[in-house]
Tab-separated table of C-alpha atoms in Angstrom:
chain	number	residue	atom	x	y	z
A	1	MET	CA	-2.833	-0.195	39.172
A	2	ASN	CA	-2.004	0.123	42.821
A	3	ALA	CA	1.644	-0.582	43.523
A	4	SER	CA	0.867	-1.264	47.164
A	5	ASN	CA	-1.169	-4.324	46.193
A	6	PRO	CA	1.218	-7.308	46.463
A	7	LYS	CA	-0.514	-9.144	43.599
A	8	THR	CA	-0.202	-6.125	41.328
A	9	PHE	CA	3.397	-5.631	42.327
A	10	LEU	CA	4.201	-9.297	41.641
A	11	PHE	CA	2.449	-9.100	38.267
A	12	LYS	CA	4.513	-6.043	37.310
A	13	ILE	CA	7.731	-7.759	38.365
A	14	ILE	CA	6.880	-10.848	36.286
A	15	VAL	CA	6.036	-8.741	33.213
A	16	VAL	CA	9.188	-6.626	33.439
A	17	PHE	CA	11.377	-9.676	34.096
A	18	SER	CA	9.818	-11.512	31.142
A	19	MET	CA	10.444	-8.527	28.886
A	20	ILE	CA	14.082	-8.256	29.924
A	21	LEU	CA	14.621	-11.986	29.379
A	22	LEU	CA	12.894	-12.007	25.988
A	23	ASN	CA	14.674	-8.883	24.764
A	24	THR	CA	18.025	-10.270	25.785
A	25	PHE	CA	17.330	-13.564	24.068
A	26	ILE	CA	16.042	-11.973	20.843
A	27	LEU	CA	18.975	-9.568	20.591
A	28	MET	CA	21.454	-12.346	21.381
A	29	ASP	CA	19.863	-14.494	18.688
A	30	ALA	CA	20.011	-11.665	16.167
A	31	PHE	CA	23.508	-10.409	16.837
A	32	VAL	CA	25.592	-12.769	18.934
A	33	LEU	CA	24.651	-16.447	19.007
A	34	THR	CA	26.315	-18.346	16.192
A	35	GLN	CA	24.553	-21.164	14.423
A	36	SER	CA	26.323	-23.393	11.905
A	37	TYR	CA	23.983	-24.863	9.335
A	38	GLN	CA	26.409	-26.333	6.825
A	39	THR	CA	30.148	-26.601	6.367
A	40	VAL	CA	31.343	-25.780	2.882
A	41	ASP	CA	34.371	-27.219	1.136
A	42	PRO	CA	36.561	-24.376	-0.133
A	43	ILE	CA	36.683	-24.096	-3.925
A	44	ASP	CA	39.773	-25.759	-5.277
A	45	GLY	CA	41.361	-23.110	-7.469
A	46	SER	CA	43.631	-25.706	-9.061
A	47	THR	CA	40.771	-26.847	-11.336
A	48	THR	CA	40.799	-23.509	-13.132
A	49	THR	CA	44.386	-23.032	-14.132
A	50	SER	CA	45.715	-19.914	-15.731
A	51	THR	CA	47.595	-20.335	-18.974
A	52	SER	CA	50.000	-17.486	-18.401
A	53	ASP	CA	51.907	-15.821	-15.602
A	54	PRO	CA	49.949	-12.888	-14.257
A	55	VAL	CA	51.153	-9.325	-14.520
A	56	ILE	CA	50.425	-7.616	-11.219
A	57	THR	CA	50.861	-3.950	-10.299
A	58	SER	CA	49.606	-2.004	-7.286
A	59	ASP	CA	46.304	-1.331	-9.036
A	60	SER	CA	45.944	-3.991	-11.697
A	61	TYR	CA	46.050	-7.695	-12.427
A	62	GLN	CA	46.212	-9.361	-15.804
A	63	ASP	CA	46.407	-12.957	-16.893
A	64	ALA	CA	44.891	-14.934	-19.743
A	65	ASN	CA	41.487	-15.151	-18.060
A	66	ILE	CA	41.268	-12.275	-15.627
A	67	ALA	CA	41.848	-8.544	-16.099
A	68	ILE	CA	41.417	-6.225	-13.130
A	69	LYS	CA	41.983	-2.472	-13.042
A	70	ILE	CA	41.450	-0.391	-9.891
A	71	GLU	CA	40.896	3.346	-10.141
A	72	THR	CA	40.986	5.486	-7.008
A	73	VAL	CA	38.822	8.592	-7.274
A	74	ASN	CA	38.915	11.544	-4.876
A	75	GLU	CA	36.314	14.180	-5.720
A	76	ASN	CA	34.077	16.505	-3.723
A	77	GLY	CA	35.316	15.097	-0.432
A	78	ILE	CA	34.473	11.531	-1.393
A	79	VAL	CA	37.072	8.834	-1.891
A	80	TYR	CA	35.926	5.814	-3.832
A	81	TYR	CA	37.405	2.926	-5.737
A	82	VAL	CA	36.171	1.699	-9.087
A	83	VAL	CA	37.252	-1.792	-10.069
A	84	ASP	CA	36.861	-2.814	-13.700
A	85	ILE	CA	36.906	-6.599	-14.092
A	86	GLN	CA	36.890	-8.643	-17.281
A	87	LEU	CA	36.771	-12.431	-17.157
A	88	THR	CA	36.710	-15.225	-19.705
A	89	SER	CA	34.374	-17.334	-17.572
A	90	ALA	CA	31.882	-16.808	-14.744
A	91	GLU	CA	33.741	-19.448	-12.723
A	92	TYR	CA	36.348	-16.817	-11.812
A	93	LEU	CA	33.737	-14.754	-9.976
A	94	LYS	CA	33.287	-16.653	-6.720
A	95	THR	CA	31.949	-16.295	-3.229
A	96	ALA	CA	33.011	-17.607	0.156
A	97	PHE	CA	31.509	-17.871	3.612
A	98	ALA	CA	33.233	-16.935	6.843
A	99	ASP	CA	34.957	-19.985	8.327
A	100	ASN	CA	33.736	-21.876	5.229
A	101	THR	CA	30.481	-22.330	7.074
A	102	PHE	CA	26.957	-21.359	6.126
A	103	GLY	CA	25.269	-20.180	9.287
A	104	LYS	CA	24.142	-17.287	11.390
A	105	ASN	CA	26.433	-14.719	13.015
A	106	ILE	CA	29.540	-16.554	11.784
A	107	THR	CA	31.971	-13.846	10.797
A	108	GLU	CA	35.483	-13.301	9.557
A	109	THR	CA	37.273	-10.331	8.015
A	110	THR	CA	37.182	-9.902	4.243
A	111	SER	CA	40.975	-10.086	4.083
A	112	SER	CA	41.080	-13.304	6.081
A	113	MET	CA	38.491	-14.972	3.840
A	114	ALA	CA	40.229	-13.629	0.727
A	115	THR	CA	43.584	-14.981	1.855
A	116	SER	CA	42.290	-18.424	2.774
A	117	ASN	CA	40.502	-18.701	-0.586
A	118	LYS	CA	43.551	-17.513	-2.565
A	119	ALA	CA	41.604	-14.586	-3.954
A	120	ILE	CA	43.077	-11.970	-6.255
A	121	LEU	CA	40.489	-9.350	-5.366
A	122	ALA	CA	37.674	-9.454	-2.846
A	123	ILE	CA	34.875	-7.325	-1.453
A	124	ASN	CA	32.441	-7.885	1.382
A	125	GLY	CA	29.193	-9.586	0.335
A	126	ASP	CA	25.600	-9.175	1.434
A	127	TYR	CA	26.122	-10.204	5.084
A	128	TYR	CA	23.544	-12.960	4.627
A	129	GLY	CA	24.371	-14.360	8.089
A	130	PHE	CA	22.764	-11.412	9.840
A	131	ARG	CA	19.318	-12.423	8.631
A	132	ASP	CA	17.100	-15.485	8.628
A	133	ASN	CA	15.634	-14.755	5.204
A	134	GLY	CA	16.747	-14.064	1.654
A	135	ILE	CA	17.444	-16.653	-1.048
A	136	ILE	CA	21.093	-17.635	-0.870
A	137	ILE	CA	22.806	-19.471	-3.726
A	138	ARG	CA	26.572	-19.541	-3.679
A	139	ASN	CA	28.887	-21.173	-6.205
A	140	GLY	CA	25.928	-23.072	-7.640
A	141	VAL	CA	24.646	-24.451	-4.318
A	142	LEU	CA	21.332	-23.444	-2.738
A	143	TYR	CA	21.817	-22.703	0.963
A	144	ARG	CA	18.654	-20.836	1.887
A	145	ASP	CA	15.295	-20.773	0.161
A	146	VAL	CA	13.415	-18.230	2.250
A	147	ALA	CA	12.260	-15.063	0.494
A	148	ARG	CA	12.516	-11.698	2.181
A	149	SER	CA	9.391	-9.653	2.776
A	150	ALA	CA	8.158	-7.495	-0.072
A	151	PRO	CA	8.912	-4.859	-1.231
A	152	ASP	CA	12.571	-5.184	-0.189
A	153	ASP	CA	13.010	-8.576	-1.848
A	154	GLN	CA	14.899	-7.888	-5.061
A	155	ALA	CA	17.850	-10.251	-5.367
A	156	LEU	CA	20.810	-10.116	-7.721
A	157	LEU	CA	21.543	-13.294	-9.671
A	158	ILE	CA	24.632	-14.319	-11.594
A	159	GLY	CA	24.099	-16.967	-14.220
A	160	LEU	CA	26.339	-19.533	-15.882
A	161	ASP	CA	27.131	-17.110	-18.704
A	162	GLY	CA	28.247	-14.491	-16.197
A	163	GLY	CA	25.209	-12.328	-16.847
A	164	PHE	CA	23.545	-10.411	-14.019
A	165	SER	CA	19.802	-10.403	-13.580
A	166	LEU	CA	17.341	-9.276	-10.943
A	167	VAL	CA	14.521	-11.233	-9.423
A	168	THR	CA	11.780	-10.662	-6.888
A	169	GLU	CA	12.399	-13.339	-4.287
A	170	ASN	CA	8.718	-13.888	-3.597
A	171	SER	CA	8.079	-14.708	-7.242
A	172	VAL	CA	10.593	-17.582	-7.478
A	173	SER	CA	12.046	-20.427	-5.482
A	174	GLY	CA	15.684	-21.183	-4.905
A	175	THR	CA	15.324	-24.628	-6.472
A	176	SER	CA	13.910	-23.134	-9.682
A	177	LEU	CA	16.820	-20.699	-9.821
A	178	ILE	CA	19.288	-23.559	-9.443
A	179	ALA	CA	17.482	-25.384	-12.265
A	180	GLN	CA	17.939	-22.275	-14.400
A	181	GLY	CA	21.698	-22.399	-13.789
A	182	VAL	CA	22.071	-19.571	-11.317
A	183	LEU	CA	25.534	-19.629	-9.767
A	184	GLN	CA	25.230	-16.825	-7.216
A	185	SER	CA	22.411	-14.894	-5.578
A	186	PHE	CA	22.734	-11.860	-3.360
A	187	SER	CA	20.004	-10.784	-1.019
A	188	PHE	CA	20.569	-7.206	0.058
A	189	GLY	CA	19.964	-4.226	-2.206
A	190	PRO	CA	18.424	-2.054	-3.248
A	191	VAL	CA	18.831	-2.254	-7.008
A	192	LEU	CA	20.796	0.803	-8.077
A	193	VAL	CA	20.631	0.440	-11.852
A	194	ASN	CA	18.439	-1.721	-14.058
A	195	ASP	CA	18.472	-1.671	-17.872
A	196	GLY	CA	20.880	1.255	-17.680
A	197	VAL	CA	18.422	3.373	-15.685
A	198	ILE	CA	18.873	4.572	-12.098
A	199	GLN	CA	16.277	2.998	-9.834
A	200	SER	CA	14.534	5.075	-7.205
A	201	CYS	CA	15.912	4.104	-3.829
A	202	THR	CA	12.873	4.721	-1.672
A	203	THR	CA	13.249	1.829	0.706
A	204	ASN	CA	14.963	1.808	4.052
A	205	PHE	CA	18.582	1.625	2.970
A	206	VAL	CA	19.959	4.932	4.243
A	207	SER	CA	19.366	6.084	0.687
A	208	SER	CA	19.824	9.810	1.076
A	209	LYS	CA	22.577	9.749	3.675
A	210	ALA	CA	26.253	9.698	2.779
A	211	ASN	CA	27.741	6.414	3.935
A	212	PRO	CA	30.467	3.927	3.066
A	213	ARG	CA	29.200	1.704	0.264
A	214	THR	CA	29.936	-1.498	-1.579
A	215	ALA	CA	28.178	-2.271	-4.843
A	216	ILE	CA	28.615	-4.491	-7.858
A	217	GLY	CA	27.437	-3.942	-11.405
A	218	MET	CA	27.677	-5.343	-14.895
A	219	ILE	CA	28.565	-3.557	-18.123
A	220	ALA	CA	28.117	-6.787	-20.112
A	221	PRO	CA	28.322	-10.479	-19.171
A	222	LEU	CA	31.822	-11.161	-17.807
A	223	HIS	CA	32.583	-7.429	-17.708
A	224	TYR	CA	31.886	-6.116	-14.229
A	225	LEU	CA	32.274	-3.020	-12.110
A	226	ILE	CA	32.774	-2.928	-8.373
A	227	VAL	CA	32.533	0.358	-6.505
A	228	VAL	CA	33.652	0.686	-2.893
A	229	VAL	CA	33.172	4.058	-1.190
A	230	ASP	CA	34.973	5.290	1.904
A	231	GLY	CA	32.851	7.247	4.362
A	232	ARG	CA	32.184	8.368	7.906
A	233	SER	CA	35.649	9.888	8.089
A	234	SER	CA	37.299	13.297	7.722
A	235	SER	CA	38.848	12.263	4.399
A	236	SER	CA	35.632	10.931	2.837
A	237	THR	CA	32.003	11.564	3.669
A	238	GLY	CA	30.570	8.639	1.732
A	239	MET	CA	27.856	8.508	-0.902
A	240	SER	CA	24.097	8.386	-1.079
A	241	LEU	CA	22.664	5.512	-3.080
A	242	GLU	CA	21.705	7.920	-5.865
A	243	GLN	CA	25.302	9.117	-6.121
A	244	LEU	CA	26.492	5.533	-6.128
A	245	ALA	CA	24.065	4.619	-8.893
A	246	GLN	CA	25.308	7.580	-10.942
A	247	VAL	CA	28.884	6.252	-10.742
A	248	PHE	CA	27.703	3.012	-12.350
A	249	ILE	CA	25.687	4.861	-14.998
A	250	ASP	CA	28.658	7.075	-15.858
A	251	ARG	CA	30.735	3.966	-16.507
A	252	GLY	CA	28.171	2.224	-18.647
A	253	ALA	CA	26.707	-0.330	-16.229
A	254	THR	CA	23.381	-1.852	-17.218
A	255	ILE	CA	22.726	-3.443	-13.815
A	256	ALA	CA	24.082	-2.446	-10.402
A	257	TYR	CA	23.211	-3.750	-6.962
A	258	ASN	CA	24.004	-2.415	-3.512
A	259	MET	CA	25.762	-4.767	-1.078
A	260	ASP	CA	26.247	-4.444	2.654
A	261	GLY	CA	27.898	-1.091	3.361
A	262	GLY	CA	28.795	1.046	6.341
A	263	GLY	CA	31.574	-0.461	8.395
A	264	SER	CA	31.428	-3.629	6.306
A	265	SER	CA	32.640	-1.946	3.093
A	266	THR	CA	36.007	-3.465	2.288
A	267	LEU	CA	38.067	-3.753	-0.887
A	268	TRP	CA	40.957	-6.204	-0.758
A	269	PHE	CA	43.444	-6.648	-3.584
A	270	ASN	CA	46.599	-8.711	-3.879
A	271	GLY	CA	47.184	-9.201	-0.181
A	272	LYS	CA	46.066	-5.890	1.269
A	273	VAL	CA	43.016	-3.819	2.059
A	274	ILE	CA	42.814	-0.968	-0.456
A	275	ASN	CA	40.129	1.203	1.109
A	276	ASN	CA	39.746	2.618	4.610
A	277	PRO	CA	37.019	0.617	6.349
A	278	THR	CA	35.412	2.336	9.303
A	279	ASP	CA	32.054	2.312	11.002
A	280	GLY	CA	32.521	5.911	12.074
A	281	HIS	CA	33.674	4.974	15.557
A	282	THR	CA	36.476	2.483	15.055
A	283	ASN	CA	38.781	2.043	12.102
A	284	GLY	CA	39.633	-1.254	10.535
A	285	GLU	CA	37.897	-4.165	8.927
A	286	ARG	CA	34.582	-5.362	10.237
A	287	ARG	CA	34.026	-9.085	10.419
A	288	VAL	CA	31.375	-10.091	7.884
A	289	SER	CA	29.685	-13.315	6.921
A	290	ASP	CA	30.707	-13.578	3.256
A	291	ILE	CA	32.795	-12.203	0.426
A	292	ILE	CA	32.630	-11.933	-3.337
A	293	TYR	CA	35.999	-12.548	-4.898
A	294	ILE	CA	37.877	-13.000	-8.113
A	295	GLY	CA	40.105	-16.033	-8.090
A	296	ALA	CA	41.799	-18.312	-10.555
B	1	MET	CA	-8.019	10.077	35.148
B	2	LYS	CA	-5.668	13.085	35.016
B	3	LYS	CA	-2.905	10.901	36.394
B	4	MET	CA	-3.421	8.398	33.591
B	5	ILE	CA	-3.361	11.123	30.913
B	6	LEU	CA	-0.168	12.531	32.401
B	7	LYS	CA	1.420	9.063	32.521
B	8	THR	CA	0.491	8.408	28.879
B	9	MET	CA	1.942	11.728	27.765
B	10	LEU	CA	5.158	11.163	29.721
B	11	ILE	CA	5.586	7.637	28.351
B	12	SER	CA	4.980	8.881	24.792
B	13	LEU	CA	7.504	11.669	25.244
B	14	GLY	CA	9.997	9.188	26.685
B	15	LEU	CA	9.519	6.871	23.709
B	16	GLU	CA	9.951	9.787	21.294
B	17	GLY	CA	13.160	10.687	23.103
B	18	LEU	CA	14.355	7.081	22.923
B	19	THR	CA	13.638	6.942	19.181
B	20	ARG	CA	15.540	10.153	18.540
B	21	PHE	CA	18.450	9.092	20.743
B	22	TYR	CA	18.700	5.732	18.971
B	23	GLY	CA	18.571	7.582	15.647
B	24	LEU	CA	21.824	9.342	16.549
B	25	PHE	CA	23.658	6.041	16.145
B	26	ALA	CA	21.681	4.751	13.166
B	27	HIS	CA	23.599	6.575	10.404
B	28	GLY	CA	20.356	7.783	8.902
B	29	VAL	CA	18.574	4.426	8.857
B	30	THR	CA	15.022	4.770	10.076
B	31	SER	CA	12.425	2.308	11.206
B	32	ILE	CA	8.700	2.898	10.861
B	33	ALA	CA	8.120	0.449	13.719
B	34	MET	CA	10.348	2.375	16.104
B	35	GLU	CA	8.998	5.752	15.032
B	36	SER	CA	5.439	4.595	15.655
B	37	MET	CA	6.072	3.727	19.333
B	38	PRO	CA	4.961	7.128	20.764
B	39	LEU	CA	1.807	7.109	18.617
B	40	VAL	CA	0.946	3.591	19.729
B	41	ALA	CA	1.410	4.636	23.364
B	42	ILE	CA	-0.872	7.659	22.941
B	43	GLY	CA	-3.408	5.650	20.948
B	44	GLY	CA	-3.429	2.894	23.547
B	45	GLY	CA	-3.839	5.406	26.368
B	46	VAL	CA	-6.750	7.120	24.611
B	47	ILE	CA	-8.505	3.808	23.907
B	48	LEU	CA	-8.035	2.723	27.519
B	49	LEU	CA	-9.531	5.993	28.768
B	50	ILE	CA	-12.541	5.641	26.468
B	51	LEU	CA	-13.075	2.033	27.541
B	52	LEU	CA	-12.841	2.945	31.238
B	53	LYS	CA	-15.421	5.704	30.759
B	54	MET	CA	-17.900	3.151	29.475
B	55	ILE	CA	-17.883	0.954	32.576
B	56	PRO	CA	-18.457	1.724	36.255
B	57	ALA	CA	-15.301	2.677	38.105
B	58	ASP	CA	-15.959	0.010	40.756
B	59	ALA	CA	-16.734	-2.768	38.288
B	60	PRO	CA	-15.426	-6.209	39.284
B	61	TYR	CA	-12.190	-7.320	37.634
B	62	MET	CA	-11.474	-3.705	36.639
B	63	GLY	CA	-7.930	-4.078	37.944
B	64	TRP	CA	-7.310	-7.195	35.880
B	65	PHE	CA	-8.703	-5.511	32.778
B	66	LYS	CA	-6.358	-2.540	33.188
B	67	ARG	CA	-3.403	-4.797	33.957
B	68	SER	CA	-3.947	-6.988	30.905
B	69	PHE	CA	-4.618	-4.002	28.621
B	70	ILE	CA	-1.491	-2.153	29.742
B	71	THR	CA	0.583	-5.352	29.532
B	72	ALA	CA	-0.636	-5.953	25.958
B	73	LEU	CA	0.267	-2.386	25.058
B	74	ALA	CA	3.670	-2.674	26.728
B	75	PHE	CA	4.541	-5.882	24.840
B	76	LEU	CA	3.360	-4.315	21.574
B	77	ILE	CA	5.583	-1.275	22.118
B	78	ASN	CA	8.431	-3.579	23.115
B	79	ASP	CA	7.942	-5.530	19.870
B	80	LEU	CA	8.023	-2.283	17.855
B	81	PHE	CA	11.265	-1.298	19.563
B	82	ILE	CA	12.916	-4.654	18.887
B	83	GLU	CA	11.672	-4.627	15.271
B	84	GLY	CA	13.163	-1.145	14.969
B	85	VAL	CA	16.523	-2.202	16.380
B	86	LEU	CA	16.631	-5.173	14.012
B	87	THR	CA	15.585	-3.104	10.992
B	88	ILE	CA	18.172	-0.429	11.668
B	89	ALA	CA	20.905	-3.017	12.136
B	90	GLY	CA	19.725	-4.944	9.061
B	91	GLY	CA	19.220	-8.134	11.028
B	92	THR	CA	16.371	-10.471	11.811
B	93	SER	CA	15.343	-12.828	14.559
B	94	SER	CA	12.626	-15.389	14.134
B	95	TYR	CA	11.948	-15.099	17.864
B	96	ALA	CA	10.819	-11.448	17.673
B	97	VAL	CA	7.314	-12.709	16.968
B	98	ILE	CA	7.110	-13.977	20.569
B	99	LEU	CA	6.643	-10.410	21.833
B	100	LEU	CA	3.819	-9.844	19.376
B	101	SER	CA	2.231	-13.151	20.351
B	102	ILE	CA	2.302	-12.286	24.051
B	103	SER	CA	0.819	-8.894	23.248
B	104	ALA	CA	-1.961	-10.553	21.220
B	105	MET	CA	-2.634	-12.960	24.075
B	106	PHE	CA	-3.056	-10.106	26.559
B	107	TRP	CA	-5.270	-8.195	24.090
B	108	LEU	CA	-7.532	-11.220	23.974
B	109	ILE	CA	-7.523	-11.534	27.761
B	110	SER	CA	-8.332	-7.842	28.224
B	111	ALA	CA	-11.087	-8.048	25.610
B	112	GLY	CA	-12.520	-11.065	27.403
B	113	ILE	CA	-12.464	-9.378	30.806
B	114	TYR	CA	-13.963	-6.196	29.365
B	115	SER	CA	-16.776	-8.158	27.710
B	116	PHE	CA	-17.412	-9.911	31.018
B	117	ILE	CA	-17.585	-6.548	32.818
B	118	LEU	CA	-20.007	-5.206	30.223
B	119	ILE	CA	-22.235	-8.270	30.490
B	120	ARG	CA	-22.255	-8.060	34.274
B	121	LYS	CA	-23.189	-4.355	34.312
B	122	PRO	CA	-25.730	-3.734	37.135
B	123	MET	CA	-29.258	-4.274	35.826
B	124	PRO	CA	-32.076	-1.766	36.597
B	125	ASP	CA	-33.520	-2.111	40.098
B	126	LYS	CA	-35.718	-5.261	40.111
B	127	LYS	CA	-38.373	-3.803	42.447
B	128	ASN	CA	-38.796	-0.678	40.325
B	129	ALA	CA	-38.887	-2.787	37.212
B	130	GLU	CA	-41.781	-4.879	38.640
B	131	VAL	CA	-43.752	-1.730	39.556
C-alpha cells in the first residue's frame, strides 16, 4: 500500500479511526458505562425476627438462628480467614446488589452494601455486573437467564433447604431452577470441591498463581464455610485455587465454589472490614456489584 | 516482498511484546486470544504472500485486494486483543462481536476481489492460439 496515494491514505485513516472508536466504545461498555435493568426492594429483615439477644464478640456472633465463628490463620506467609456459619434456615443467607439495582457496572463497596442491608457478616459476591452472561438468581428472583460459554459455565446453587449444588448453566434454564426452588445462583467459579473431592482447576482463573481469594463452601445444608484470603501484599502472598480447595477439604466441606477474588476479596463483620483488601497497587475496598451476607 | 516479510515479523514481535507487557498487570491470568495475536499476524502475512505470488504483480485491483486483506487481518487481531483484555479482566461486552463482523466482511471482500483477479488473469495470446 502506497502511503503517497491519497485514496490509500484516506482508507488507512478511516480504518484506524474506526478501530479507535470501536475499541473505546467496547471498553467503555465493558468497564465504565452503567446500565440499570431492575431496581430491587431491599429485604426487610423484620420478617425474620430473632428470638434471643445476640452474643457478639470480635470474632463471633451467636443468636437463636445464626452462629458465626471467624478464625484468622497466618501460616507460610499467607493470611486467611475461615468463617464457620450455622443457620436454622436458608433465609438467613442472603444476597444484595449494589445500589439495590440489578444492572451492569453498578458498584458499591461490600461494607456499604452490608451496612445498608443490616448484615451481620458479608463477603463480596460473583461480580455478576461485570458480565453480560451467567444465570443470576438472587433471593428467589431470576434476574438473568443467559448461560455462560462452556466449559466455564458451572454455577453454584443454593436451594430452599440451604443445600448447595452445582449445575452446568448450558444444561438448564433459570426458570426451571426457580421452579425447583433455587434461592441463589452464583456464576463465577471454578468449582473447588465437589462431593468432598478437590476439582482440577484447569480453566482460566489464575489457578496456579497466589492471589487474594473469596470462596464459599458447605459442610452440610445450613452449615457453611467462607474463606477469604489476603494477597498481593508483603504480609500475605495469597493462595492458588488448589491451596484454597485444600482449606475447604481440611475443614470437611463437601462443596466449595470460588467467588470473585483479587482486589474484590472482602470480609466484613459486625461493622468493619476484617481482611486487608488490595489489588496489589492500592489498598482498600474495591467497589463490587454484589454481596453475599448473613442477616437476621 | 522482503519489505512485507520484514513488516510482518516486526508487527508479530510488537504484538508479542504487547502481550507480555499486558501480562505484567494480569496477575497471572492468561488469554488464549491475546496470546494468539502474533501467530495470527504471521499466519496472515504468510497467506498474503502466497496469494500475491499466485497472481501477476500488476493485476487490476491488486491494491484493493491487499487493502481489504490487511484490514480484515487488522480487525481480527484487534478483536483478539479486546477479547484478551475482557477475558483477563473477567468482563464481557456484547459489542465485541462488531470487530469480528467487520473482519469477516473484509475477508469476504478480499476473497471476492481475489477471485475476480484470478478470473481476469490474462488469457493466452489469441493470435497464437488461432495458429
